[in-house]
Short mmCIF file of C-alpha atoms in Angstrom, two decimals:
data_model
loop_
_atom_site.label_atom_id
_atom_site.label_comp_id
_atom_site.label_asym_id
_atom_site.label_seq_id
_atom_site.Cartn_x
_atom_site.Cartn_y
_atom_site.Cartn_z
CA MET A 1 14.91 35.27 39.13
CA ALA A 2 12.18 32.67 39.10
CA ASN A 3 12.43 30.95 42.48
CA SER A 4 9.94 29.63 44.98
CA THR A 5 9.92 31.62 48.18
CA GLY A 6 11.47 30.15 51.28
CA GLY A 7 13.77 27.18 51.79
CA ASP A 8 13.50 23.47 51.16
CA ALA A 9 9.98 22.06 50.92
CA ASP A 10 8.56 25.55 51.23
CA GLN A 11 5.33 25.86 49.27
CA GLY A 12 4.82 28.88 47.10
CA SER A 13 4.67 29.88 43.49
CA VAL A 14 7.09 30.92 40.84
CA THR A 15 6.39 34.14 38.99
CA ASP A 16 7.66 33.66 35.46
CA SER A 17 8.51 37.32 35.06
CA GLY A 18 11.10 39.99 35.71
CA SER A 19 11.05 41.87 38.98
CA THR A 20 9.71 45.18 37.71
CA ALA A 21 7.61 46.51 34.87
CA THR A 22 10.11 49.25 33.98
CA GLU A 23 13.64 50.06 34.96
CA THR A 24 15.78 53.14 34.44
CA ASP A 25 18.01 52.69 31.42
CA GLU A 26 21.58 53.61 32.42
CA SER A 27 22.26 54.74 28.86
CA GLY A 28 20.03 57.74 29.48
CA GLU A 29 17.63 56.76 26.71
CA GLY A 30 14.59 56.47 28.96
CA GLU A 31 13.09 53.51 30.76
CA ALA A 32 13.64 49.85 29.91
CA ALA A 33 10.53 47.65 29.88
CA THR A 34 10.47 44.09 31.16
CA THR A 35 9.16 41.89 28.36
CA VAL A 36 8.93 38.49 30.06
CA ALA A 37 5.29 37.66 30.77
CA ALA A 38 4.14 37.28 34.40
CA ALA A 39 2.59 33.95 35.36
CA ASP A 40 2.38 32.39 38.83
CA ILE A 41 3.20 28.67 38.77
CA PRO A 42 2.37 26.96 42.11
CA GLY A 43 5.11 24.75 43.46
CA GLU A 44 7.77 24.23 46.08
CA THR A 45 11.47 23.45 46.40
CA ARG A 46 12.01 19.84 47.50
CA GLY A 47 15.55 19.25 46.36
CA PHE A 48 16.55 16.00 44.68
CA ASP A 49 16.12 13.38 47.40
CA ASP A 50 12.76 12.19 46.06
CA VAL A 51 13.90 12.58 42.43
CA HIS A 52 17.12 10.59 42.23
CA THR A 53 16.71 6.83 42.35
CA GLU A 54 19.17 3.96 42.58
CA GLN A 55 17.50 1.94 39.81
CA PRO A 56 16.20 4.35 37.15
CA LEU A 57 16.09 1.79 34.34
CA ALA A 58 14.23 -1.48 33.91
CA THR A 59 15.41 -3.99 31.34
CA THR A 60 13.08 -5.75 28.92
CA GLU A 61 14.21 -9.02 30.50
CA TRP A 62 13.10 -7.79 33.93
CA LEU A 63 9.69 -6.78 32.60
CA ALA A 64 9.23 -10.08 30.77
CA GLU A 65 9.93 -11.91 34.02
CA ARG A 66 7.38 -9.79 35.90
CA LEU A 67 4.77 -10.51 33.23
CA GLU A 68 5.45 -14.22 33.52
CA GLU A 69 4.80 -13.99 37.25
CA GLY A 70 1.28 -12.67 36.65
CA GLY A 71 -0.58 -9.41 37.18
CA LEU A 72 1.62 -6.34 37.33
CA HIS A 73 -0.81 -4.47 39.58
CA GLU A 74 -0.56 -7.21 42.20
CA GLN A 75 3.21 -6.80 42.06
CA GLY A 76 2.94 -3.05 42.64
CA ILE A 77 3.85 -2.16 39.05
CA VAL A 78 2.05 0.28 36.75
CA LEU A 79 3.14 -0.01 33.10
CA LEU A 80 2.44 2.99 30.86
CA ASP A 81 2.94 3.51 27.12
CA VAL A 82 3.74 7.16 26.35
CA SER A 83 4.37 7.32 22.61
CA GLU A 84 4.19 10.04 20.01
CA ASN A 85 2.94 7.71 17.25
CA LEU A 86 4.46 9.58 14.34
CA PRO A 87 3.26 8.34 10.92
CA SER A 88 6.89 7.57 10.06
CA SER A 89 7.32 5.27 13.07
CA GLU A 90 8.16 1.66 12.30
CA LEU A 91 6.66 0.58 15.62
CA THR A 92 3.14 -0.63 16.31
CA PRO A 93 0.83 2.05 17.76
CA TYR A 94 -0.80 1.25 21.10
CA ALA A 95 -4.31 1.11 19.60
CA GLU A 96 -3.27 -1.81 17.40
CA ALA A 97 -1.13 -3.72 19.90
CA HIS A 98 1.14 -3.04 22.87
CA ILE A 99 3.21 -4.63 25.61
CA PRO A 100 0.97 -6.85 27.77
CA GLN A 101 -0.77 -5.08 30.69
CA ALA A 102 0.32 -1.62 29.49
CA GLN A 103 -2.04 1.34 29.73
CA TYR A 104 -1.82 4.27 27.35
CA LEU A 105 -1.09 7.82 28.49
CA GLU A 106 -1.79 10.57 25.97
CA TRP A 107 0.73 13.19 27.09
CA SER A 108 -0.61 16.00 24.89
CA GLU A 109 -4.03 15.88 26.53
CA GLU A 110 -3.78 14.20 29.91
CA PHE A 111 -1.09 16.11 31.78
CA THR A 112 -1.10 19.40 29.90
CA ALA A 113 -3.65 22.12 30.68
CA PRO A 114 -5.92 23.31 27.85
CA ASN A 115 -5.45 26.77 26.36
CA THR A 116 -2.35 27.59 28.39
CA ARG A 117 1.31 26.61 28.22
CA GLU A 118 1.28 24.79 31.54
CA PHE A 119 0.68 21.42 33.13
CA ILE A 120 -2.46 20.38 34.99
CA SER A 121 -2.78 21.21 38.69
CA ALA A 122 -1.54 18.93 41.46
CA GLU A 123 -5.16 18.05 42.24
CA GLU A 124 -5.77 17.07 38.62
CA PHE A 125 -2.54 15.09 38.55
CA THR A 126 -3.73 13.22 41.63
CA GLU A 127 -6.88 12.25 39.74
CA LEU A 128 -4.84 11.18 36.73
CA GLY A 129 -2.46 9.08 38.79
CA GLN A 130 -5.27 7.39 40.69
CA SER A 131 -7.15 6.63 37.46
CA LEU A 132 -4.03 4.79 36.24
CA GLY A 133 -3.98 2.69 39.40
CA ILE A 134 -0.91 4.36 40.90
CA ASN A 135 -0.49 3.89 44.64
CA GLU A 136 1.96 5.64 46.95
CA ASP A 137 4.25 2.60 46.80
CA SER A 138 3.85 1.78 43.11
CA THR A 139 6.72 1.38 40.69
CA VAL A 140 5.73 3.27 37.54
CA VAL A 141 7.40 1.85 34.44
CA LEU A 142 7.26 4.10 31.37
CA TYR A 143 8.09 3.25 27.79
CA GLY A 144 7.42 4.65 24.34
CA ASP A 145 8.52 4.92 20.75
CA ASN A 146 11.38 7.00 19.35
CA ASN A 147 13.92 5.86 21.96
CA ASN A 148 11.59 6.72 24.86
CA TRP A 149 11.44 10.38 23.82
CA PHE A 150 8.03 11.16 25.30
CA ALA A 151 8.29 8.46 27.96
CA ALA A 152 11.24 10.42 29.37
CA TYR A 153 9.11 13.57 29.20
CA ALA A 154 6.43 11.80 31.24
CA SER A 155 9.11 10.64 33.69
CA TRP A 156 10.15 14.24 34.29
CA VAL A 157 6.53 15.35 34.75
CA PHE A 158 5.79 12.45 37.12
CA ASN A 159 8.86 13.43 39.17
CA LEU A 160 7.73 17.06 39.04
CA TYR A 161 4.58 16.02 40.92
CA GLY A 162 6.32 13.73 43.41
CA VAL A 163 5.86 10.20 42.05
CA GLU A 164 8.73 8.59 43.93
CA ASP A 165 9.49 5.40 41.97
CA VAL A 166 9.54 6.15 38.24
CA VAL A 167 11.67 4.09 35.87
CA LEU A 168 12.11 3.87 32.12
CA LEU A 169 12.02 0.61 30.21
CA ASP A 170 15.50 0.81 28.72
CA GLY A 171 15.27 0.79 24.94
CA GLY A 172 11.53 1.33 25.05
CA LEU A 173 9.16 -0.14 22.50
CA HIS A 174 11.93 -0.42 19.92
CA LYS A 175 13.93 -2.78 22.14
CA TRP A 176 10.85 -4.83 23.09
CA GLU A 177 9.21 -5.12 19.67
CA LEU A 178 11.98 -4.98 17.07
CA HIS A 179 15.20 -5.94 18.81
CA ASP A 180 13.86 -8.58 21.23
CA GLU A 181 10.81 -9.51 19.09
CA ARG A 182 8.65 -9.94 22.16
CA GLU A 183 4.88 -10.31 22.34
CA LEU A 184 2.39 -7.50 21.77
CA VAL A 185 -1.29 -7.81 22.65
CA GLU A 186 -4.53 -5.98 21.91
CA GLU A 187 -6.11 -6.36 25.37
CA VAL A 188 -6.42 -3.14 27.36
CA PRO A 189 -6.06 -3.79 31.11
CA ALA A 190 -8.55 -2.64 33.73
CA VAL A 191 -6.99 -1.52 37.01
CA PRO A 192 -8.56 -0.46 40.33
CA PRO A 193 -8.12 3.19 41.36
CA GLY A 194 -4.92 3.99 43.21
CA ASN A 195 -4.30 6.10 46.32
CA PHE A 196 -1.49 8.28 44.97
CA ALA A 197 -1.58 11.95 46.01
CA ALA A 198 0.44 14.43 43.96
CA LYS A 199 2.66 17.03 45.57
CA PRO A 200 3.05 20.59 44.32
CA GLN A 201 5.49 20.89 41.46
CA ASN A 202 9.13 20.52 42.47
CA HIS A 203 10.67 23.69 41.08
CA ASP A 204 14.15 22.37 41.79
CA ILE A 205 13.86 20.33 38.57
CA ARG A 206 12.11 22.98 36.44
CA ALA A 207 13.65 26.18 35.10
CA PHE A 208 11.65 29.25 34.11
CA GLN A 209 12.57 31.98 31.67
CA PRO A 210 13.71 34.65 34.15
CA GLU A 211 16.25 32.25 35.66
CA VAL A 212 17.55 31.30 32.22
CA LEU A 213 17.53 34.96 31.13
CA GLU A 214 19.84 35.98 33.98
CA ILE A 215 22.31 33.26 32.94
CA ALA A 216 22.01 34.10 29.24
CA GLU A 217 22.59 37.81 29.80
CA ARG A 218 25.77 37.15 31.78
CA ASN A 219 27.02 34.85 29.02
CA ALA A 220 26.05 37.32 26.29
CA GLU A 221 27.95 40.12 28.04
CA ALA A 222 31.03 37.85 27.95
CA GLY A 223 30.74 37.41 24.20
CA GLY A 224 28.80 34.18 24.41
CA ASP A 225 31.22 32.37 26.70
CA ALA A 226 29.70 30.25 29.45
CA VAL A 227 30.77 32.44 32.37
CA ALA A 228 27.69 31.86 34.55
CA ALA A 229 28.16 28.97 36.97
CA VAL A 230 25.33 27.00 35.35
CA ASN A 231 25.59 24.66 32.37
CA LEU A 232 23.09 25.28 29.57
CA VAL A 233 22.67 22.16 27.43
CA ASP A 234 20.92 22.51 24.07
CA ILE A 235 19.95 19.02 22.97
CA ARG A 236 18.49 19.97 19.58
CA SER A 237 20.13 19.14 16.28
CA ALA A 238 23.31 20.99 15.29
CA GLN A 239 21.36 22.80 12.57
CA GLU A 240 18.83 24.09 15.10
CA HIS A 241 21.55 25.08 17.57
CA ASP A 242 23.58 26.91 14.93
CA GLY A 243 20.54 28.79 13.65
CA GLU A 244 20.47 27.26 10.18
CA VAL A 245 16.88 26.12 10.78
CA GLY A 246 14.29 27.04 13.39
CA VAL A 247 13.12 23.47 13.96
CA ASP A 248 13.98 20.16 12.37
CA PRO A 249 11.77 20.24 9.25
CA ASP A 250 11.63 16.45 9.03
CA ILE A 251 9.93 16.23 12.44
CA PHE A 252 8.24 19.56 13.18
CA GLN A 253 6.68 20.60 9.90
CA GLY A 254 4.73 23.84 10.03
CA GLU A 255 6.26 25.05 13.28
CA GLY A 256 8.61 27.96 13.59
CA ALA A 257 10.37 30.48 15.76
CA ALA A 258 10.79 34.19 15.17
CA VAL A 259 14.54 34.02 15.78
CA TRP A 260 16.84 31.04 15.20
CA GLY A 261 19.94 30.06 17.12
CA HIS A 262 20.67 29.15 20.73
CA ILE A 263 20.82 30.61 24.21
CA PRO A 264 24.23 32.27 24.70
CA GLY A 265 26.73 30.04 26.47
CA SER A 266 24.92 26.78 25.80
CA VAL A 267 26.66 23.64 24.58
CA ASN A 268 25.10 21.37 21.99
CA VAL A 269 24.78 17.64 22.67
CA THR A 270 22.05 16.11 20.51
CA TRP A 271 19.93 13.77 22.58
CA THR A 272 20.45 10.84 20.18
CA GLN A 273 24.19 10.74 20.97
CA ILE A 274 23.59 8.99 24.28
CA VAL A 275 21.60 5.96 23.06
CA ASP A 276 22.68 2.76 21.35
CA GLU A 277 21.71 2.89 17.68
CA GLN A 278 20.81 -0.80 17.55
CA THR A 279 18.85 -1.30 20.77
CA GLY A 280 17.72 2.22 21.71
CA GLU A 281 19.12 1.65 25.21
CA PHE A 282 21.09 4.32 27.04
CA LEU A 283 24.85 4.09 26.74
CA PRO A 284 26.82 3.15 29.89
CA ALA A 285 26.86 5.90 32.51
CA GLU A 286 30.54 6.77 32.24
CA GLU A 287 30.31 6.94 28.46
CA ILE A 288 27.38 9.36 28.80
CA ARG A 289 29.38 11.46 31.24
CA SER A 290 32.39 11.60 28.92
CA ILE A 291 30.23 12.78 26.00
CA TYR A 292 28.97 15.78 27.99
CA GLU A 293 32.39 16.55 29.44
CA ALA A 294 33.85 16.58 25.92
CA ALA A 295 31.16 19.09 24.91
CA GLY A 296 32.15 21.40 27.76
CA VAL A 297 29.74 20.50 30.57
CA ASP A 298 31.26 21.19 33.99
CA PHE A 299 29.73 18.68 36.37
CA GLU A 300 30.78 20.82 39.33
CA ASN A 301 27.93 23.16 38.35
CA PRO A 302 24.17 22.59 38.01
CA ILE A 303 22.64 21.95 34.59
CA ILE A 304 19.66 23.31 32.68
CA ALA A 305 18.60 21.39 29.57
CA TYR A 306 16.39 22.76 26.83
CA CYS A 307 15.11 21.85 23.37
CA ARG A 308 11.94 22.97 21.56
CA ILE A 309 9.16 22.39 24.12
CA GLY A 310 10.99 20.33 26.74
CA GLU A 311 10.32 16.80 25.54
CA ARG A 312 13.75 16.00 24.06
CA ALA A 313 15.37 17.90 26.94
CA SER A 314 13.60 15.54 29.33
CA HIS A 315 15.43 12.62 27.73
CA THR A 316 18.69 14.42 28.52
CA TRP A 317 17.38 15.28 31.99
CA PHE A 318 16.78 11.57 32.59
CA ALA A 319 20.31 10.66 31.55
CA LEU A 320 22.03 13.40 33.56
CA SER A 321 19.75 13.41 36.60
CA GLN A 322 18.53 9.84 36.96
CA ILE A 323 21.42 7.85 35.51
CA LEU A 324 24.32 10.12 36.52
CA GLY A 325 22.72 11.59 39.65
CA GLU A 326 23.41 15.24 38.79
CA GLU A 327 21.32 18.29 39.71
CA VAL A 328 19.44 19.07 36.52
CA LYS A 329 16.49 21.26 35.54
CA VAL A 330 14.44 21.26 32.36
CA TYR A 331 13.64 24.61 30.80
CA ASP A 332 10.45 23.37 29.17
CA GLY A 333 9.65 26.76 27.67
CA SER A 334 12.68 25.97 25.52
CA TRP A 335 13.08 27.38 22.02
CA SER A 336 9.37 27.72 21.32
CA ALA A 337 9.31 30.29 24.14
CA TRP A 338 12.84 31.72 23.87
CA GLY A 339 12.91 32.05 20.09
CA ASN A 340 9.59 33.90 20.12
CA SER A 341 10.29 36.20 23.09
CA VAL A 342 10.93 39.91 22.69
CA GLY A 343 14.34 41.17 23.73
CA VAL A 344 16.07 38.00 24.94
CA PRO A 345 19.66 37.41 23.75
CA VAL A 346 20.23 34.85 21.00
CA ALA A 347 23.50 33.46 19.64
CA ASN A 348 23.65 32.36 16.01
CA ASN A 349 26.53 30.53 14.35
CA SER A 350 25.19 30.68 10.80
CA GLY A 351 26.38 34.18 9.99
CA GLU A 352 22.89 34.98 8.74
CA ARG A 353 19.95 36.93 10.07
CA ALA A 354 18.04 33.71 10.60
CA GLY A 355 14.42 33.26 11.53
CA LEU A 356 10.99 34.64 10.69
CA TRP A 357 11.55 38.00 12.39
CA GLY A 358 12.65 40.78 10.07
CA GLN A 359 12.24 38.76 6.89
CA SER A 360 10.38 40.07 3.86
CA GLY A 361 8.19 37.00 3.53
CA ASP A 362 9.24 36.38 -0.08
#
């Protein structure tokens, strides 16, 4: 299992690996090798007290009022645009115009480490936060395109490193620009450095492959039924979940996975089901809860959400953790790790041998 050592707030590191290099195979066919790669991820277990918040969403009306009052920094607010800027987006990219007083955060470069599938260190995150003007008592307001897809990802990462007051602008840029038709500006704000200090990663909101593997193996042994006392929520499209495609070809062209399907025992609730089609805002909390209950989520048990690399799963994490107040982790390795890992169990509803592995290449 991938767990930090010790109890609450105990610093340590997670080893993203199995416990041994080889184990005796009870079938008598020799030794079984552990295939999950070993990687120490520094962090601690802090629980959910500094993650859950009473007001996780800010309305566009609230933000407009704050802007009318003057400088956001003087009001203790840091406004960040975290967008993907797909060519197909109907929204204005930050470089052309943006919500007044917003800074831009390039997620793919600024909080991910180069040449490794991991985030930057706590020390580097401290530098990033301070460069954005974040103080210990700041309210960080995040928004983006595509129904706050990557803004929610940033929210999860900011919570991972202990930013205590992180909210999403409900509806994101779509609500502000298209639905409300509010002002965009070209001016890029200058802010003084902040005094924020990042904490080690909170591993209570992040799942690693060995933890998920233990759950998946129990479910696989039960024929794919969700017998482990942990909910696995696959938020990808139904076609991805069923194994008909590896990734959504309309969004992730050129990417692939060796094996297609889903983690055994997971339920499929596409992330777009929990937002209003017209405004991009989250649906009411009880409506969100009923959608997941109808899909088979047992809210008496903890939840692990996954997708392709963790970004869409973070949108679900925000809904379940921040809006509903549940104990939720993101498995950010997600299908890009699971679908390319040797030996892990995969469930496939397509009836085909789906994926790149074992195909002729014709």
